[in-house]
Amino acid sequence: MQRYFLNDEDIKGSTVTISGDDFHHIARVMRMAPGERIITVKANGMAAVTEISEMTDDAVIGTVIEWKNEEKELPVRVVIASGLPKGDKLEYIVQKGTELGAAEFIPFIAARSVVKWDHKKMEKKLERLQKISKEAAEQSHRTVIPEVKEPMTADQLARHAANFDHKLIAFEEEAKRGETSVLASVLKNITAGQSILFVFGPEGGLADKEIEKLSAAGFVACGLGPRILRTETAPLYALSAVSYHVELLR
């Protein structure tokens, strides 16, 4: 069944009203009809099997058949801060990172980022990334949509990090030196409900001053295995490692 995220005001009692882009997808793309069923998800993550009862010119009206008790989210909160990469790599990170369970994405204005976001276009870029996150959350049957935050500098990331239980910098120099213990140790000891903030550099990597600044804020540098990963691959490796440790091994 197709999955759609709704605002609380879209669900009143057992009646569901779907409009906007989701209405267009149901009516025009999927060409659904009354009697067919979909999954609707409230802002608090509660999901319901919903039967379409009526289709108007601009809305789909449905009836909740049953509420589902789903456990689709990682038991730990993982936030990905990615140094602004070139091209559409950030879109790829958000899409695949959402599928792998990330809770939030932070575009990181790194010293070696070639890409510079124009403040006039930032709102549109964030809207597009948030749409990609929503669609990936629906496709992967998540119960929440990861938020894409406004870009942060190293100073802002350092301050933001105070809210996290674990803070890690994926640093290729640590990988070159053969460091393998930091990430494994964190994932072995992390408990349900805790949080991790991962920072990844852009194509050119992180500058020494950024490493120093983040380290002073409590971040620990770690390697991600013996191979050097691309900026769009590293976050996905980290998320996969988290999932393996906290979902498959336990």
Coordinates of C-alpha atoms in Angstrom, one line a residue:
M1 CA 0.0 0.0 0.0
Q2 CA 1.1 3.5 -0.8
R3 CA 2.1 5.6 2.2
Y4 CA 1.3 9.3 2.8
F5 CA 2.3 11.7 5.6
L6 CA -0.4 14.0 6.9
N7 CA -0.8 16.9 9.2
D8 CA -2.9 16.4 12.4
E9 CA -5.6 18.7 11.0
D10 CA -6.0 16.3 8.0
I11 CA -7.3 13.5 10.4
K12 CA -10.4 14.2 12.4
G13 CA -11.7 11.1 14.2
S14 CA -11.7 8.3 11.6
T15 CA -12.0 10.7 8.6
V16 CA -8.9 11.5 6.6
T17 CA -8.7 14.3 4.1
I18 CA -5.8 14.4 1.6
S19 CA -5.1 17.3 -0.7
G20 CA -2.2 19.0 -2.5
D21 CA 0.6 17.0 -4.1
D22 CA -0.5 13.8 -2.3
F23 CA -4.0 14.2 -3.8
H24 CA -2.5 14.6 -7.2
H25 CA -0.4 11.5 -6.7
I26 CA -3.3 9.3 -5.6
A27 CA -5.8 10.6 -8.2
R28 CA -3.6 11.3 -11.2
V29 CA -0.5 9.2 -10.9
M30 CA -1.7 6.1 -9.1
R31 CA -5.3 6.5 -10.5
M32 CA -6.8 5.0 -7.3
A33 CA -10.6 4.7 -6.8
P34 CA -12.9 4.5 -3.8
G35 CA -12.5 1.2 -2.1
E36 CA -8.8 1.1 -2.4
R37 CA -6.5 1.3 0.7
I38 CA -3.5 3.4 1.6
I39 CA -1.4 4.0 4.7
T40 CA -1.7 7.4 6.3
V41 CA 0.8 8.6 8.9
K42 CA 0.2 11.3 11.5
A43 CA 2.9 13.8 12.6
N44 CA 3.4 11.7 15.8
G45 CA 4.3 8.6 13.7
M46 CA 1.0 6.8 14.2
A47 CA 0.1 5.0 11.0
A48 CA -3.3 3.8 9.9
V49 CA -4.8 1.6 7.1
T50 CA -7.1 4.0 5.4
E51 CA -9.8 3.1 2.8
I52 CA -10.6 5.7 0.2
S53 CA -14.3 6.5 0.4
E54 CA -14.7 9.6 -1.9
M55 CA -12.7 11.6 -4.4
T56 CA -13.6 15.2 -5.1
D57 CA -12.0 17.6 -7.6
D58 CA -9.3 18.6 -5.1
A59 CA -9.2 16.1 -2.3
V60 CA -9.3 12.4 -1.3
I61 CA -11.6 11.5 1.6
G62 CA -10.8 8.3 3.4
T63 CA -11.8 6.3 6.5
V64 CA -9.4 4.8 9.0
I65 CA -9.9 1.0 9.1
E66 CA -7.2 0.2 11.7
W67 CA -4.3 1.8 13.5
K68 CA -1.0 0.0 13.0
N69 CA 1.7 -0.5 15.7
E70 CA 4.9 -0.1 13.6
E71 CA 8.5 -0.1 14.7
K72 CA 10.4 1.2 11.7
E73 CA 12.7 3.8 13.2
L74 CA 16.3 3.3 14.4
P75 CA 16.3 3.0 18.2
V76 CA 19.0 5.7 18.3
R77 CA 18.8 9.2 16.8
V78 CA 21.4 9.7 14.0
V79 CA 22.0 13.1 12.5
I80 CA 24.1 13.6 9.4
A81 CA 26.1 16.8 8.8
S82 CA 27.5 16.8 5.3
G83 CA 30.0 19.3 4.0
L84 CA 28.3 20.9 1.0
P85 CA 29.2 18.7 -2.0
K86 CA 29.1 19.4 -5.7
G87 CA 26.2 18.6 -8.0
D88 CA 23.3 16.7 -6.8
K89 CA 25.3 14.6 -4.2
L90 CA 23.4 16.2 -1.3
E91 CA 20.1 15.1 -2.8
Y92 CA 21.5 11.6 -3.0
I93 CA 22.7 11.7 0.6
V94 CA 19.3 12.9 1.8
Q95 CA 17.4 10.3 -0.2
K96 CA 19.5 7.2 0.7
G97 CA 20.2 8.5 4.2
T98 CA 16.4 8.7 4.8
E99 CA 16.0 5.1 3.6
L100 CA 18.7 4.0 6.0
G101 CA 17.1 5.7 9.0
A102 CA 18.7 9.1 9.5
A103 CA 16.7 11.4 11.8
E104 CA 18.0 14.7 10.4
F105 CA 20.3 16.3 7.9
I106 CA 22.5 19.4 8.3
P107 CA 24.2 20.9 5.2
F108 CA 27.6 21.9 6.5
I109 CA 29.3 25.0 5.1
A110 CA 32.9 23.6 5.2
A111 CA 36.0 25.5 4.4
R112 CA 36.8 23.3 1.4
S113 CA 33.2 23.2 0.0
V114 CA 33.4 24.3 -3.6
V115 CA 29.7 24.9 -3.7
K116 CA 28.4 28.1 -2.0
W117 CA 24.7 28.4 -1.4
D118 CA 23.1 31.7 -2.5
H119 CA 20.9 32.9 0.4
K120 CA 18.3 33.9 -2.2
K121 CA 18.0 30.3 -3.5
M122 CA 18.5 28.6 -0.1
E123 CA 14.7 28.3 0.6
K124 CA 14.1 26.6 -2.7
K125 CA 17.0 24.2 -2.2
L126 CA 15.8 23.3 1.3
E127 CA 12.2 22.8 0.0
R128 CA 13.5 20.4 -2.7
L129 CA 15.7 18.5 -0.2
Q130 CA 12.7 18.3 2.2
K131 CA 10.5 16.9 -0.6
I132 CA 13.1 14.3 -1.4
S133 CA 13.2 13.3 2.3
K134 CA 9.4 13.0 2.4
E135 CA 9.3 10.8 -0.7
A136 CA 12.1 8.6 0.5
A137 CA 10.4 8.2 3.9
E138 CA 7.2 7.2 2.2
Q139 CA 9.0 4.7 -0.1
S140 CA 10.9 3.1 2.8
H141 CA 7.9 3.0 5.1
R142 CA 9.3 5.3 7.7
T143 CA 7.0 6.7 10.4
V144 CA 8.7 10.1 10.5
I145 CA 10.1 12.5 7.9
P146 CA 13.7 13.5 8.6
E147 CA 14.1 17.3 8.7
V148 CA 16.7 19.1 6.5
K149 CA 18.0 22.0 8.6
E150 CA 19.4 25.3 7.4
P151 CA 23.2 25.2 6.6
M152 CA 25.5 25.5 9.5
T153 CA 29.2 26.6 9.8
A154 CA 31.7 24.8 12.0
D155 CA 31.1 27.2 14.8
Q156 CA 27.3 26.6 14.6
L157 CA 27.9 22.8 14.5
A158 CA 30.1 23.0 17.6
R159 CA 27.3 24.8 19.5
H160 CA 24.6 22.5 18.1
A161 CA 26.6 19.4 19.2
A162 CA 25.9 20.1 22.9
N163 CA 22.5 18.3 22.4
F164 CA 24.1 15.0 21.5
D165 CA 25.3 12.0 23.4
H166 CA 28.0 11.0 20.9
K167 CA 29.8 13.3 18.4
L168 CA 31.9 11.8 15.6
I169 CA 34.0 13.3 12.8
A170 CA 34.6 10.9 9.8
F171 CA 38.2 11.8 9.1
E172 CA 40.1 10.1 6.2
E173 CA 43.5 10.6 7.9
E174 CA 42.3 8.3 10.7
A175 CA 41.3 5.7 8.1
K176 CA 44.8 6.0 6.5
R177 CA 46.4 5.4 9.9
G178 CA 44.3 2.3 10.3
E179 CA 42.0 3.5 13.1
T180 CA 39.2 1.1 13.6
S181 CA 38.2 1.3 17.3
V182 CA 36.3 4.5 17.8
L183 CA 33.2 3.9 15.8
A184 CA 33.0 0.2 16.9
S185 CA 33.3 1.3 20.5
V186 CA 30.6 3.9 20.3
L187 CA 28.2 1.5 18.5
K188 CA 28.9 -1.3 21.0
N189 CA 28.1 0.9 24.0
I190 CA 25.3 3.2 22.7
T191 CA 21.9 2.6 24.2
A192 CA 18.4 3.0 22.9
G193 CA 17.2 6.7 23.0
Q194 CA 20.7 8.1 22.7
S195 CA 21.9 10.3 19.8
I196 CA 24.9 10.5 17.4
L197 CA 26.0 13.5 15.4
F198 CA 28.2 12.5 12.4
V199 CA 30.2 15.2 10.6
F200 CA 31.5 14.5 7.0
G201 CA 33.7 16.7 5.0
P202 CA 33.1 17.8 1.3
E203 CA 35.1 16.4 -1.6
G204 CA 38.3 18.2 -0.4
G205 CA 37.9 16.9 3.2
L206 CA 37.9 18.8 6.4
A207 CA 40.4 21.6 7.2
D208 CA 42.7 21.3 10.2
K209 CA 41.1 24.3 11.9
E210 CA 37.7 22.6 11.5
I211 CA 39.0 19.4 13.1
E212 CA 40.4 21.5 16.0
K213 CA 37.3 23.5 16.5
L214 CA 35.0 20.4 16.5
S215 CA 37.4 18.4 18.7
A216 CA 37.3 21.2 21.3
A217 CA 33.5 20.8 21.3
G218 CA 33.8 17.1 22.2
F219 CA 33.9 15.5 18.8
V220 CA 36.1 12.4 18.3
A221 CA 37.7 11.6 14.9
C222 CA 37.1 8.2 13.6
G223 CA 37.9 6.1 10.5
L224 CA 35.3 4.3 8.4
G225 CA 37.3 1.2 7.5
P226 CA 40.6 0.9 5.5
R227 CA 39.2 2.4 2.3
I228 CA 38.8 6.1 1.5
L229 CA 35.1 6.8 0.8
R230 CA 33.5 9.5 -1.3
T231 CA 31.7 12.3 0.4
E232 CA 28.3 10.8 -0.6
T233 CA 29.2 7.3 0.4
A234 CA 30.6 7.9 3.9
P235 CA 27.3 8.9 5.5
L236 CA 25.6 5.8 4.1
Y237 CA 28.4 3.6 5.4
A238 CA 27.9 5.1 8.9
L239 CA 24.2 4.7 8.9
S240 CA 24.5 1.1 7.7
A241 CA 27.0 0.4 10.5
V242 CA 24.6 1.9 13.1
S243 CA 21.7 -0.2 11.8
Y244 CA 23.7 -3.4 11.9
H245 CA 24.9 -2.8 15.5
V246 CA 21.6 -1.5 17.1
E247 CA 19.0 -3.4 15.0
L248 CA 20.5 -6.7 13.7
L249 CA 23.0 -7.6 16.4
R250 CA 20.6 -6.9 19.3

